[in-house]
Amino acid sequence: MVPSFLSLSFSSLGLWASGLILVLGFLKLIHLLLRRQTLAKAMDKFPGPPTHWLFGHALEIQETGSLDKVVSWAHQFPYAHPLWFGQFIGFLNIYEPDYAKAVYSRGGRGLLVLEGPKWLQHRKLLTPGFHYDVLKPYVAVFTESTRIMLDKWEEKAREGKSFDIFCDVGHMALNTLMKCTFGRGDTGLGHRDSSYYLAVSDLTLLMQQRLVSFQYHNDFIYWLTPHGRRFLRACQVAHDHTDQVIRERKAALQDEKVRKKIQNRRHLDFLDILLGARDEDDIKLSDADLRAEVDTFMFEGHDTTTSGISWFLYCMALYPEHQHRCREEVREILGDQDFFQWDDLGKMTYLTMCIKESFRLYPPVPQVYRQLSKPVTFVDGRSLPAGSLISMHIYALHRNSAVWPDPEVFDSLRFSTENASKRHPFAFMPFSAGPRNCIGQQFAMSEMKVVTAMCLLRFEFSLDPSRLPIKMPQLVLRSKNGFHLHLKPLGPGSGK
């Protein structure tokens, strides 16, 4: 039997614990209410769409067609409006070039990236990895990965039915990144690499779901849910993969013969460059920093490229006159060569304009977030204090009719040299803008040109009217039902 005094002490302990939980819960609620009051006060100068008493705008943001809903709000509320995910997370949603300039021309804290001096140090260390001389040999890598994908499409096209191109483009983009980042061979993706691919895809979906689900905003609650535990497992798979590759590469570099072989290679991969990077004080990246940079490059470079290529090919199928003109241009550039060379990419003028116009209509990253490190005053005199959260709605910015006449029309000439020079520098932001613009944008554009040019030389693309893509914003812009296109092989004489 348990003595009565012990029963009493256990009972008292239980009461104390319950009381403590109630007090902590009450303090947390007070903190959230005060934060809500601060956010609401900061944004009271900005009218916006009505909110649900509990969910804010979260329900509307999760619906199909939410992107165009925000565009309609942008017409109703010029410059910006509040956007609430639940009652305690509020952003100022901006979609006007001068507002974008006020936020993005001065740094700030990205919600998924480094900040301050550490970001600047890493940026300096990474910049040499994206120099033209480093990127030039990657054209051969882009070509080989694309050829493998196109051979696969040749077989599928023989069936005479439309098929979803998205997964194949995703595997091609990952295969390319594996070669350019880790120096993977041409044998394709192994089991470990495929697990990494699935983990990255999982993380993209889970992060977006967490953002728009207010019940997941609290870390303690989130990590207890199946959703949170799935996120942690995916993180672990991604980190373990990168850690193992870094360990293997460092061990290999201890061997003098291997080191010389790597140094004499046709091109260095991203990991080689990171391992050799030193700042002016001869300080190199730590293992944790290496992993963070590699994961960022893989995470941001894989899904965004997949989205960009898929939406571009959809645009070519939707607008056959532009498809034809792009194909004629790249045929002429290729001539009697077997493959594209680096210098050919600069000659792809019309293709580049069409790629940029597809980026305008279907930006690979439709929305990005920023926390202000300093107060900001906007062009119309309204202001926000430090600590405020900003949502840069790139999709709505690119459809802002004050900047882009007839914004729903596909018009490649918007990006002619003459027209582009007259436009606000923050009107077009597929790779962000200002000091924190995407360091890999030259890599991404080079890959886009090679892949899309090769696709247009091998196939004629047309729509499947019964399965048109349905826009679905996650961290990247995807299609809810895939990208089903008809592909007609153009024969061996159409391109190599």
Tab-separated table of C-alpha atoms in Angstrom:
chain	number	residue	atom	x	y	z
A	1	MET	CA	0.000	0.000	0.000
A	2	VAL	CA	1.128	3.584	-0.725
A	3	PRO	CA	1.363	5.612	2.504
A	4	SER	CA	-1.261	8.356	2.758
A	5	PHE	CA	1.348	11.144	3.010
A	6	LEU	CA	2.863	9.972	-0.307
A	7	SER	CA	-0.572	9.957	-1.943
A	8	LEU	CA	-1.077	13.473	-0.636
A	9	SER	CA	2.316	14.646	-1.962
A	10	PHE	CA	1.619	13.111	-5.419
A	11	SER	CA	-1.770	14.817	-5.439
A	12	SER	CA	-0.197	18.149	-4.475
A	13	LEU	CA	2.489	17.691	-7.133
A	14	GLY	CA	-0.202	17.057	-9.738
A	15	LEU	CA	-2.053	20.191	-8.696
A	16	TRP	CA	1.170	22.217	-8.806
A	17	ALA	CA	1.999	20.847	-12.274
A	18	SER	CA	-1.514	21.580	-13.546
A	19	GLY	CA	-1.316	25.066	-12.084
A	20	LEU	CA	2.081	25.668	-13.684
A	21	ILE	CA	0.807	24.509	-17.102
A	22	LEU	CA	-2.205	26.822	-16.783
A	23	VAL	CA	-0.005	29.780	-15.806
A	24	LEU	CA	2.442	29.107	-18.684
A	25	GLY	CA	-0.462	28.725	-21.098
A	26	PHE	CA	-1.964	31.977	-19.850
A	27	LEU	CA	1.391	33.807	-20.215
A	28	LYS	CA	1.768	32.419	-23.743
A	29	LEU	CA	-1.723	33.645	-24.598
A	30	ILE	CA	-0.921	37.107	-23.209
A	31	HIS	CA	2.299	37.135	-25.281
A	32	LEU	CA	0.387	36.179	-28.445
A	33	LEU	CA	-2.307	38.791	-27.794
A	34	LEU	CA	0.297	41.520	-27.246
A	35	ARG	CA	2.113	40.430	-30.412
A	36	ARG	CA	-1.189	40.454	-32.295
A	37	GLN	CA	-1.886	43.965	-30.995
A	38	THR	CA	1.580	45.184	-32.085
A	39	LEU	CA	1.198	43.643	-35.561
A	40	ALA	CA	-2.327	45.010	-35.982
A	41	LYS	CA	-1.233	48.497	-34.881
A	42	ALA	CA	1.702	48.437	-37.329
A	43	MET	CA	-0.631	47.568	-40.204
A	44	ASP	CA	-3.640	49.720	-39.287
A	45	LYS	CA	-2.677	52.213	-42.037
A	46	PHE	CA	-3.124	49.468	-44.647
A	47	PRO	CA	-6.742	48.483	-45.425
A	48	GLY	CA	-7.257	44.937	-46.633
A	49	PRO	CA	-9.753	42.142	-47.334
A	50	PRO	CA	-11.994	40.982	-44.449
A	51	THR	CA	-10.597	38.257	-42.190
A	52	HIS	CA	-12.154	35.147	-40.638
A	53	TRP	CA	-12.383	35.566	-36.848
A	54	LEU	CA	-10.146	32.506	-36.276
A	55	PHE	CA	-8.341	31.608	-39.503
A	56	GLY	CA	-7.619	35.089	-40.856
A	57	HIS	CA	-7.054	34.681	-44.603
A	58	ALA	CA	-5.628	31.137	-44.275
A	59	LEU	CA	-8.704	29.358	-45.664
A	60	GLU	CA	-8.795	31.512	-48.806
A	61	ILE	CA	-5.014	31.147	-49.311
A	62	GLN	CA	-5.342	27.333	-49.234
A	63	GLU	CA	-8.107	27.234	-51.854
A	64	THR	CA	-7.528	26.465	-55.541
A	65	GLY	CA	-7.283	29.811	-57.325
A	66	SER	CA	-5.777	31.581	-54.322
A	67	LEU	CA	-3.068	33.245	-56.452
A	68	ASP	CA	-5.628	34.971	-58.637
A	69	LYS	CA	-7.594	35.858	-55.491
A	70	VAL	CA	-4.567	37.824	-54.281
A	71	VAL	CA	-4.309	39.502	-57.705
A	72	SER	CA	-7.953	40.635	-57.322
A	73	TRP	CA	-7.109	41.969	-53.826
A	74	ALA	CA	-4.128	43.801	-55.349
A	75	HIS	CA	-6.519	45.636	-57.717
A	76	GLN	CA	-8.727	46.535	-54.765
A	77	PHE	CA	-5.893	47.626	-52.439
A	78	PRO	CA	-3.050	49.284	-54.398
A	79	TYR	CA	0.509	48.826	-53.125
A	80	ALA	CA	-0.130	46.423	-50.218
A	81	HIS	CA	-2.592	44.897	-47.749
A	82	PRO	CA	-2.419	42.855	-44.501
A	83	LEU	CA	-2.386	39.060	-44.849
A	84	TRP	CA	-3.202	36.992	-41.753
A	85	PHE	CA	-2.452	33.279	-41.259
A	86	GLY	CA	-4.626	32.649	-38.203
A	87	GLN	CA	-4.994	35.498	-35.716
A	88	PHE	CA	-1.375	35.755	-34.563
A	89	ILE	CA	0.786	35.691	-37.733
A	90	GLY	CA	0.339	38.765	-39.897
A	91	PHE	CA	2.311	39.931	-42.942
A	92	LEU	CA	2.119	43.067	-45.031
A	93	ASN	CA	1.550	41.599	-48.493
A	94	ILE	CA	3.267	43.817	-51.099
A	95	TYR	CA	3.105	43.695	-54.912
A	96	GLU	CA	4.222	47.125	-56.144
A	97	PRO	CA	7.755	47.926	-57.439
A	98	ASP	CA	8.467	50.934	-55.191
A	99	TYR	CA	7.306	48.995	-52.129
A	100	ALA	CA	9.519	46.088	-53.196
A	101	LYS	CA	12.447	48.457	-53.610
A	102	ALA	CA	11.935	49.924	-50.131
A	103	VAL	CA	12.219	46.429	-48.612
A	104	TYR	CA	14.640	44.601	-50.915
A	105	SER	CA	17.217	47.294	-51.691
A	106	ARG	CA	18.393	47.339	-48.080
A	107	GLY	CA	18.842	43.765	-46.975
A	108	GLY	CA	16.729	42.600	-44.023
A	109	ARG	CA	16.229	39.170	-42.594
A	110	GLY	CA	14.965	36.385	-44.833
A	111	LEU	CA	12.833	33.864	-42.967
A	112	LEU	CA	14.743	30.906	-44.435
A	113	VAL	CA	18.238	32.353	-44.873
A	114	LEU	CA	21.244	33.727	-43.016
A	115	GLU	CA	21.390	37.351	-41.930
A	116	GLY	CA	23.923	40.102	-41.246
A	117	PRO	CA	27.718	39.646	-41.318
A	118	LYS	CA	27.524	35.844	-41.635
A	119	TRP	CA	25.400	36.115	-44.781
A	120	LEU	CA	27.833	38.660	-46.234
A	121	GLN	CA	30.841	36.443	-45.448
A	122	HIS	CA	29.182	33.424	-47.102
A	123	ARG	CA	28.128	35.497	-50.119
A	124	LYS	CA	31.757	36.551	-50.692
A	125	LEU	CA	32.956	32.953	-50.338
A	126	LEU	CA	30.308	31.579	-52.712
A	127	THR	CA	30.463	34.199	-55.466
A	128	PRO	CA	33.512	32.623	-57.222
A	129	GLY	CA	31.500	29.390	-57.530
A	130	PHE	CA	29.102	31.116	-59.939
A	131	HIS	CA	31.661	32.886	-62.114
A	132	TYR	CA	31.277	32.442	-65.887
A	133	ASP	CA	34.486	30.408	-66.088
A	134	VAL	CA	33.092	27.927	-63.549
A	135	LEU	CA	29.684	27.756	-65.276
A	136	LYS	CA	30.973	27.215	-68.833
A	137	PRO	CA	31.791	23.472	-68.491
A	138	TYR	CA	28.373	22.848	-66.918
A	139	VAL	CA	26.778	23.195	-70.376
A	140	ALA	CA	27.982	19.649	-71.132
A	141	VAL	CA	26.405	18.425	-67.856
A	142	PHE	CA	23.080	20.119	-68.702
A	143	THR	CA	23.224	18.568	-72.180
A	144	GLU	CA	23.844	15.019	-70.970
A	145	SER	CA	21.124	15.071	-68.291
A	146	THR	CA	18.628	16.546	-70.769
A	147	ARG	CA	19.483	13.966	-73.460
A	148	ILE	CA	18.660	11.146	-71.013
A	149	MET	CA	15.265	12.754	-70.285
A	150	LEU	CA	14.479	13.347	-73.972
A	151	ASP	CA	15.289	9.730	-74.865
A	152	LYS	CA	12.785	8.673	-72.211
A	153	TRP	CA	10.195	11.050	-73.696
A	154	GLU	CA	10.815	9.609	-77.161
A	155	GLU	CA	9.553	6.228	-75.910
A	156	LYS	CA	6.549	7.725	-74.110
A	157	ALA	CA	5.597	9.854	-77.139
A	158	ARG	CA	5.305	6.721	-79.314
A	159	GLU	CA	2.143	5.779	-77.417
A	160	GLY	CA	0.425	8.823	-78.928
A	161	LYS	CA	-1.091	9.957	-75.604
A	162	SER	CA	-0.363	12.994	-73.470
A	163	PHE	CA	1.752	12.426	-70.358
A	164	ASP	CA	2.858	14.380	-67.300
A	165	ILE	CA	6.344	15.836	-67.837
A	166	PHE	CA	6.844	17.199	-64.290
A	167	CYS	CA	8.441	14.174	-62.586
A	168	ASP	CA	10.838	13.567	-65.475
A	169	VAL	CA	11.894	17.227	-65.434
A	170	GLY	CA	12.358	16.955	-61.663
A	171	HIS	CA	14.629	13.911	-61.949
A	172	MET	CA	16.602	15.568	-64.734
A	173	ALA	CA	17.064	18.757	-62.652
A	174	LEU	CA	18.150	16.740	-59.608
A	175	ASN	CA	20.504	14.596	-61.702
A	176	THR	CA	22.083	17.789	-63.060
A	177	LEU	CA	22.439	19.289	-59.581
A	178	MET	CA	23.945	16.082	-58.212
A	179	LYS	CA	26.609	16.231	-60.922
A	180	CYS	CA	27.261	19.975	-60.533
A	181	THR	CA	27.173	19.940	-56.712
A	182	PHE	CA	28.613	16.572	-55.718
A	183	GLY	CA	30.361	15.463	-58.912
A	184	ARG	CA	28.086	12.460	-59.372
A	185	GLY	CA	28.889	10.331	-62.426
A	186	ASP	CA	26.660	9.609	-65.392
A	187	THR	CA	25.220	6.443	-63.899
A	188	GLY	CA	22.081	8.232	-62.698
A	189	LEU	CA	20.747	8.505	-59.163
A	190	GLY	CA	21.479	5.792	-56.628
A	191	HIS	CA	19.096	4.726	-53.857
A	192	ARG	CA	20.575	7.251	-51.417
A	193	ASP	CA	20.227	10.068	-53.961
A	194	SER	CA	16.608	9.106	-54.688
A	195	SER	CA	15.854	9.206	-50.945
A	196	TYR	CA	17.355	12.690	-50.883
A	197	TYR	CA	15.149	13.709	-53.840
A	198	LEU	CA	12.020	12.505	-52.000
A	199	ALA	CA	13.112	14.261	-48.787
A	200	VAL	CA	13.605	17.608	-50.574
A	201	SER	CA	10.181	17.269	-52.241
A	202	ASP	CA	8.620	16.421	-48.869
A	203	LEU	CA	10.199	19.423	-47.146
A	204	THR	CA	8.911	21.802	-49.824
A	205	LEU	CA	5.338	20.599	-49.303
A	206	LEU	CA	5.537	20.463	-45.494
A	207	MET	CA	6.967	23.973	-45.117
A	208	GLN	CA	4.158	25.489	-47.178
A	209	GLN	CA	1.506	23.509	-45.291
A	210	ARG	CA	2.941	24.654	-41.968
A	211	LEU	CA	2.946	28.299	-43.013
A	212	VAL	CA	-0.748	28.367	-43.933
A	213	SER	CA	-1.918	26.126	-41.029
A	214	PHE	CA	-2.103	28.367	-37.957
A	215	GLN	CA	-2.289	25.378	-35.564
A	216	TYR	CA	1.261	24.451	-36.634
A	217	HIS	CA	2.822	27.857	-35.916
A	218	ASN	CA	3.815	26.944	-32.366
A	219	ASP	CA	7.040	24.871	-32.437
A	220	PHE	CA	6.203	22.779	-29.353
A	221	ILE	CA	2.817	21.729	-30.766
A	222	TYR	CA	4.188	21.245	-34.286
A	223	TRP	CA	6.934	18.800	-33.290
A	224	LEU	CA	4.369	16.645	-31.468
A	225	THR	CA	2.184	16.213	-34.579
A	226	PRO	CA	2.663	13.524	-37.274
A	227	HIS	CA	3.230	16.421	-39.713
A	228	GLY	CA	6.068	17.802	-37.546
A	229	ARG	CA	7.684	14.390	-37.037
A	230	ARG	CA	7.555	13.776	-40.812
A	231	PHE	CA	9.307	17.132	-41.307
A	232	LEU	CA	12.074	16.149	-38.853
A	233	ARG	CA	12.553	12.777	-40.586
A	234	ALA	CA	12.845	14.461	-44.000
A	235	CYS	CA	15.360	16.972	-42.557
A	236	GLN	CA	17.401	14.108	-41.146
A	237	VAL	CA	17.489	12.274	-44.492
A	238	ALA	CA	18.592	15.445	-46.313
A	239	HIS	CA	21.241	16.316	-43.697
A	240	ASP	CA	22.586	12.764	-43.480
A	241	HIS	CA	22.974	12.613	-47.264
A	242	THR	CA	24.888	15.899	-47.428
A	243	ASP	CA	27.025	15.065	-44.373
A	244	GLN	CA	28.042	11.723	-45.849
A	245	VAL	CA	28.989	13.256	-49.213
A	246	ILE	CA	31.063	15.962	-47.463
A	247	ARG	CA	32.826	13.343	-45.300
A	248	GLU	CA	33.587	11.159	-48.327
A	249	ARG	CA	34.934	14.115	-50.325
A	250	LYS	CA	37.120	15.339	-47.443
A	251	ALA	CA	38.512	11.844	-46.939
A	252	ALA	CA	39.212	11.506	-50.676
A	253	LEU	CA	41.059	14.846	-50.700
A	254	GLN	CA	43.530	13.475	-48.145
A	255	ASP	CA	44.877	11.277	-50.945
A	256	GLU	CA	47.416	13.238	-53.030
A	257	LYS	CA	46.559	11.394	-56.269
A	258	VAL	CA	42.831	11.992	-55.834
A	259	ARG	CA	43.420	15.676	-55.019
A	260	LYS	CA	45.468	16.179	-58.202
A	261	LYS	CA	42.866	14.316	-60.245
A	262	ILE	CA	40.119	16.627	-58.911
A	263	GLN	CA	42.206	19.750	-59.553
A	264	ASN	CA	42.855	18.642	-63.154
A	265	ARG	CA	39.229	17.796	-63.847
A	266	ARG	CA	37.375	19.454	-66.706
A	267	HIS	CA	35.268	21.324	-64.169
A	268	LEU	CA	35.117	21.672	-60.402
A	269	ASP	CA	31.816	20.897	-58.744
A	270	PHE	CA	30.130	23.188	-56.211
A	271	LEU	CA	31.413	21.145	-53.258
A	272	ASP	CA	35.038	21.402	-54.487
A	273	ILE	CA	34.674	25.180	-54.622
A	274	LEU	CA	33.121	25.339	-51.141
A	275	LEU	CA	35.821	23.139	-49.641
A	276	GLY	CA	38.520	25.366	-51.131
A	277	ALA	CA	36.852	28.699	-50.301
A	278	ARG	CA	38.736	31.068	-47.967
A	279	ASP	CA	38.002	34.667	-46.980
A	280	GLU	CA	40.563	37.457	-46.621
A	281	ASP	CA	41.435	36.190	-43.116
A	282	ASP	CA	41.987	32.646	-44.492
A	283	ILE	CA	38.861	31.424	-42.667
A	284	LYS	CA	36.989	28.572	-44.370
A	285	LEU	CA	33.455	27.283	-43.994
A	286	SER	CA	32.767	24.927	-41.076
A	287	ASP	CA	31.161	21.530	-41.747
A	288	ALA	CA	27.819	22.916	-40.506
A	289	ASP	CA	28.147	25.904	-42.864
A	290	LEU	CA	29.094	23.599	-45.751
A	291	ARG	CA	26.007	21.485	-45.165
A	292	ALA	CA	23.781	24.565	-44.925
A	293	GLU	CA	25.081	26.018	-48.203
A	294	VAL	CA	24.900	22.721	-50.097
A	295	ASP	CA	21.373	22.027	-48.809
A	296	THR	CA	20.301	25.566	-49.750
A	297	PHE	CA	21.745	25.210	-53.263
A	298	MET	CA	20.071	21.820	-53.743
A	299	PHE	CA	16.784	22.868	-52.154
A	300	GLU	CA	16.459	26.167	-54.032
A	301	GLY	CA	18.036	25.018	-57.301
A	302	HIS	CA	16.109	21.826	-57.857
A	303	ASP	CA	12.413	22.599	-57.409
A	304	THR	CA	12.631	26.108	-58.865
A	305	THR	CA	14.266	24.841	-62.076
A	306	THR	CA	11.695	22.037	-62.360
A	307	SER	CA	8.852	24.526	-61.980
A	308	GLY	CA	10.397	27.016	-64.437
A	309	ILE	CA	10.991	24.434	-67.193
A	310	SER	CA	7.555	22.819	-66.786
A	311	TRP	CA	5.641	26.115	-66.969
A	312	PHE	CA	7.775	27.273	-69.925
A	313	LEU	CA	6.963	24.129	-71.928
A	314	TYR	CA	3.291	24.597	-71.048
A	315	CYS	CA	3.510	28.177	-72.408
A	316	MET	CA	5.132	26.899	-75.604
A	317	ALA	CA	2.290	24.384	-76.036
A	318	LEU	CA	-0.269	27.122	-75.342
A	319	TYR	CA	1.333	29.608	-77.767
A	320	PRO	CA	2.558	27.608	-80.805
A	321	GLU	CA	3.610	30.739	-82.721
A	322	HIS	CA	6.190	31.524	-80.008
A	323	GLN	CA	7.223	27.859	-79.891
A	324	HIS	CA	7.869	27.874	-83.627
A	325	ARG	CA	9.910	31.070	-83.491
A	326	CYS	CA	12.053	29.800	-80.590
A	327	ARG	CA	12.680	26.522	-82.432
A	328	GLU	CA	13.777	28.305	-85.589
A	329	GLU	CA	16.187	30.476	-83.598
A	330	VAL	CA	17.884	27.566	-81.801
A	331	ARG	CA	18.085	25.504	-85.022
A	332	GLU	CA	19.926	28.352	-86.671
A	333	ILE	CA	22.282	28.753	-83.682
A	334	LEU	CA	23.057	25.018	-83.471
A	335	GLY	CA	23.759	24.779	-87.213
A	336	ASP	CA	25.830	21.678	-87.940
A	337	GLN	CA	27.193	21.373	-84.375
A	338	ASP	CA	26.322	18.314	-82.320
A	339	PHE	CA	25.797	20.224	-79.054
A	340	PHE	CA	25.361	23.759	-77.782
A	341	GLN	CA	28.456	25.595	-76.549
A	342	TRP	CA	28.614	28.260	-73.835
A	343	ASP	CA	28.876	31.084	-76.392
A	344	ASP	CA	25.658	29.901	-78.069
A	345	LEU	CA	23.594	30.746	-74.976
A	346	GLY	CA	24.121	34.495	-75.412
A	347	LYS	CA	22.734	34.276	-78.961
A	348	MET	CA	19.372	32.814	-77.845
A	349	THR	CA	17.663	36.213	-77.802
A	350	TYR	CA	14.055	35.251	-78.551
A	351	LEU	CA	14.170	32.089	-76.426
A	352	THR	CA	15.443	34.175	-73.487
A	353	MET	CA	12.590	36.679	-73.911
A	354	CYS	CA	10.072	33.807	-73.884
A	355	ILE	CA	11.678	32.241	-70.797
A	356	LYS	CA	11.438	35.586	-68.983
A	357	GLU	CA	7.817	36.078	-70.024
A	358	SER	CA	6.969	32.586	-68.714
A	359	PHE	CA	8.770	33.551	-65.452
A	360	ARG	CA	6.591	36.676	-65.306
A	361	LEU	CA	3.326	34.778	-65.714
A	362	TYR	CA	4.401	31.727	-63.691
A	363	PRO	CA	7.218	32.746	-61.300
A	364	PRO	CA	8.886	29.595	-59.908
A	365	VAL	CA	8.729	31.136	-56.405
A	366	PRO	CA	5.396	32.990	-56.285
A	367	GLN	CA	5.807	34.469	-52.799
A	368	VAL	CA	8.755	35.153	-50.461
A	369	TYR	CA	8.880	36.416	-46.891
A	370	ARG	CA	11.074	38.882	-45.057
A	371	GLN	CA	11.322	40.281	-41.523
A	372	LEU	CA	12.360	43.927	-41.323
A	373	SER	CA	15.575	44.479	-39.368
A	374	LYS	CA	14.995	48.259	-39.494
A	375	PRO	CA	11.910	50.486	-39.826
A	376	VAL	CA	10.895	51.269	-43.405
A	377	THR	CA	9.003	54.209	-44.882
A	378	PHE	CA	7.293	53.590	-48.197
A	379	VAL	CA	6.957	55.900	-51.187
A	380	ASP	CA	3.428	57.007	-50.166
A	381	GLY	CA	4.532	57.988	-46.620
A	382	ARG	CA	3.153	54.930	-44.817
A	383	SER	CA	5.653	53.020	-42.684
A	384	LEU	CA	6.318	49.817	-40.757
A	385	PRO	CA	8.455	49.324	-37.620
A	386	ALA	CA	11.429	46.956	-37.284
A	387	GLY	CA	10.381	43.345	-36.690
A	388	SER	CA	7.370	43.571	-39.032
A	389	LEU	CA	6.804	40.653	-41.402
A	390	ILE	CA	6.651	41.231	-45.165
A	391	SER	CA	5.181	38.947	-47.825
A	392	MET	CA	6.539	39.814	-51.283
A	393	HIS	CA	3.847	38.459	-53.602
A	394	ILE	CA	5.854	38.018	-56.809
A	395	TYR	CA	2.909	36.456	-58.670
A	396	ALA	CA	0.744	39.558	-58.014
A	397	LEU	CA	3.670	41.931	-58.719
A	398	HIS	CA	4.141	40.302	-62.138
A	399	ARG	CA	0.437	40.815	-62.880
A	400	ASN	CA	0.307	44.403	-61.618
A	401	SER	CA	-1.540	46.171	-64.462
A	402	ALA	CA	0.022	49.533	-63.520
A	403	VAL	CA	3.391	48.064	-64.539
A	404	TRP	CA	2.421	45.396	-67.081
A	405	PRO	CA	-0.283	46.414	-69.621
A	406	ASP	CA	-2.599	43.478	-70.414
A	407	PRO	CA	-0.857	41.383	-67.734
A	408	GLU	CA	-2.573	38.091	-68.672
A	409	VAL	CA	-1.309	38.262	-72.282
A	410	PHE	CA	1.878	36.325	-73.166
A	411	ASP	CA	4.025	38.980	-74.853
A	412	SER	CA	7.714	38.116	-75.174
A	413	LEU	CA	8.547	41.622	-76.474
A	414	ARG	CA	8.083	42.974	-72.947
A	415	PHE	CA	11.655	41.739	-72.488
A	416	SER	CA	13.227	43.301	-75.544
A	417	THR	CA	16.267	45.386	-74.582
A	418	GLU	CA	14.382	48.610	-75.294
A	419	ASN	CA	11.261	47.738	-73.269
A	420	ALA	CA	13.174	46.224	-70.356
A	421	SER	CA	15.366	49.327	-70.024
A	422	LYS	CA	12.286	51.516	-69.448
A	423	ARG	CA	10.845	49.337	-66.676
A	424	HIS	CA	11.205	49.736	-62.912
A	425	PRO	CA	14.123	47.514	-61.750
A	426	PHE	CA	11.896	45.932	-59.080
A	427	ALA	CA	8.955	45.177	-61.413
A	428	PHE	CA	10.328	41.742	-62.404
A	429	MET	CA	11.679	39.589	-59.567
A	430	PRO	CA	11.855	35.891	-60.526
A	431	PHE	CA	15.255	35.689	-58.767
A	432	SER	CA	14.454	38.292	-56.079
A	433	ALA	CA	16.316	41.622	-56.313
A	434	GLY	CA	18.627	43.981	-54.470
A	435	PRO	CA	21.687	42.823	-52.477
A	436	ARG	CA	20.085	39.464	-51.630
A	437	ASN	CA	19.199	38.478	-55.180
A	438	CYS	CA	19.635	34.825	-56.134
A	439	ILE	CA	23.359	34.069	-56.413
A	440	GLY	CA	22.578	31.110	-58.687
A	441	GLN	CA	20.474	32.965	-61.254
A	442	GLN	CA	23.142	32.752	-63.990
A	443	PHE	CA	23.413	28.992	-63.356
A	444	ALA	CA	19.606	28.667	-63.508
A	445	MET	CA	19.234	30.720	-66.705
A	446	SER	CA	22.041	28.796	-68.418
A	447	GLU	CA	20.399	25.486	-67.520
A	448	MET	CA	16.960	26.748	-68.629
A	449	LYS	CA	18.312	27.779	-72.042
A	450	VAL	CA	20.117	24.498	-72.720
A	451	VAL	CA	17.224	22.297	-71.541
A	452	THR	CA	14.432	24.193	-73.293
A	453	ALA	CA	16.401	24.590	-76.547
A	454	MET	CA	17.070	20.827	-76.660
A	455	CYS	CA	13.402	20.082	-75.874
A	456	LEU	CA	12.177	22.297	-78.720
A	457	LEU	CA	14.612	20.721	-81.189
A	458	ARG	CA	13.409	17.192	-80.390
A	459	PHE	CA	9.638	17.683	-79.960
A	460	GLU	CA	6.655	19.772	-80.883
A	461	PHE	CA	4.595	20.415	-77.739
A	462	SER	CA	0.806	20.761	-77.694
A	463	LEU	CA	-1.852	20.906	-74.960
A	464	ASP	CA	-4.133	18.191	-73.678
A	465	PRO	CA	-7.346	20.301	-73.393
A	466	SER	CA	-8.856	17.800	-70.955
A	467	ARG	CA	-5.962	18.124	-68.463
A	468	LEU	CA	-4.842	21.735	-68.310
A	469	PRO	CA	-2.570	22.541	-65.331
A	470	ILE	CA	-4.156	23.948	-62.167
A	471	LYS	CA	-1.861	26.401	-60.371
A	472	MET	CA	-0.889	25.284	-56.887
A	473	PRO	CA	1.401	27.549	-54.840
A	474	GLN	CA	3.734	25.774	-52.486
A	475	LEU	CA	7.198	27.187	-51.841
A	476	VAL	CA	7.429	26.840	-55.627
A	477	LEU	CA	4.634	27.169	-58.182
A	478	ARG	CA	3.430	23.711	-59.147
A	479	SER	CA	0.384	22.270	-60.866
A	480	LYS	CA	-2.181	20.378	-58.797
A	481	ASN	CA	-2.755	17.862	-61.612
A	482	GLY	CA	0.682	17.851	-63.259
A	483	PHE	CA	1.690	19.077	-66.729
A	484	HIS	CA	0.078	16.792	-69.315
A	485	LEU	CA	1.322	17.610	-72.807
A	486	HIS	CA	1.289	15.894	-76.202
A	487	LEU	CA	4.809	15.474	-77.607
A	488	LYS	CA	5.374	14.942	-81.326
A	489	PRO	CA	8.941	13.774	-82.181
A	490	LEU	CA	10.448	15.959	-84.885
A	491	GLY	CA	12.869	13.356	-86.235
A	492	PRO	CA	16.668	13.163	-86.400
A	493	GLY	CA	17.002	16.129	-88.741
A	494	SER	CA	15.451	18.546	-86.259
A	495	GLY	CA	18.339	18.783	-83.843
A	496	LYS	CA	21.008	16.647	-82.260
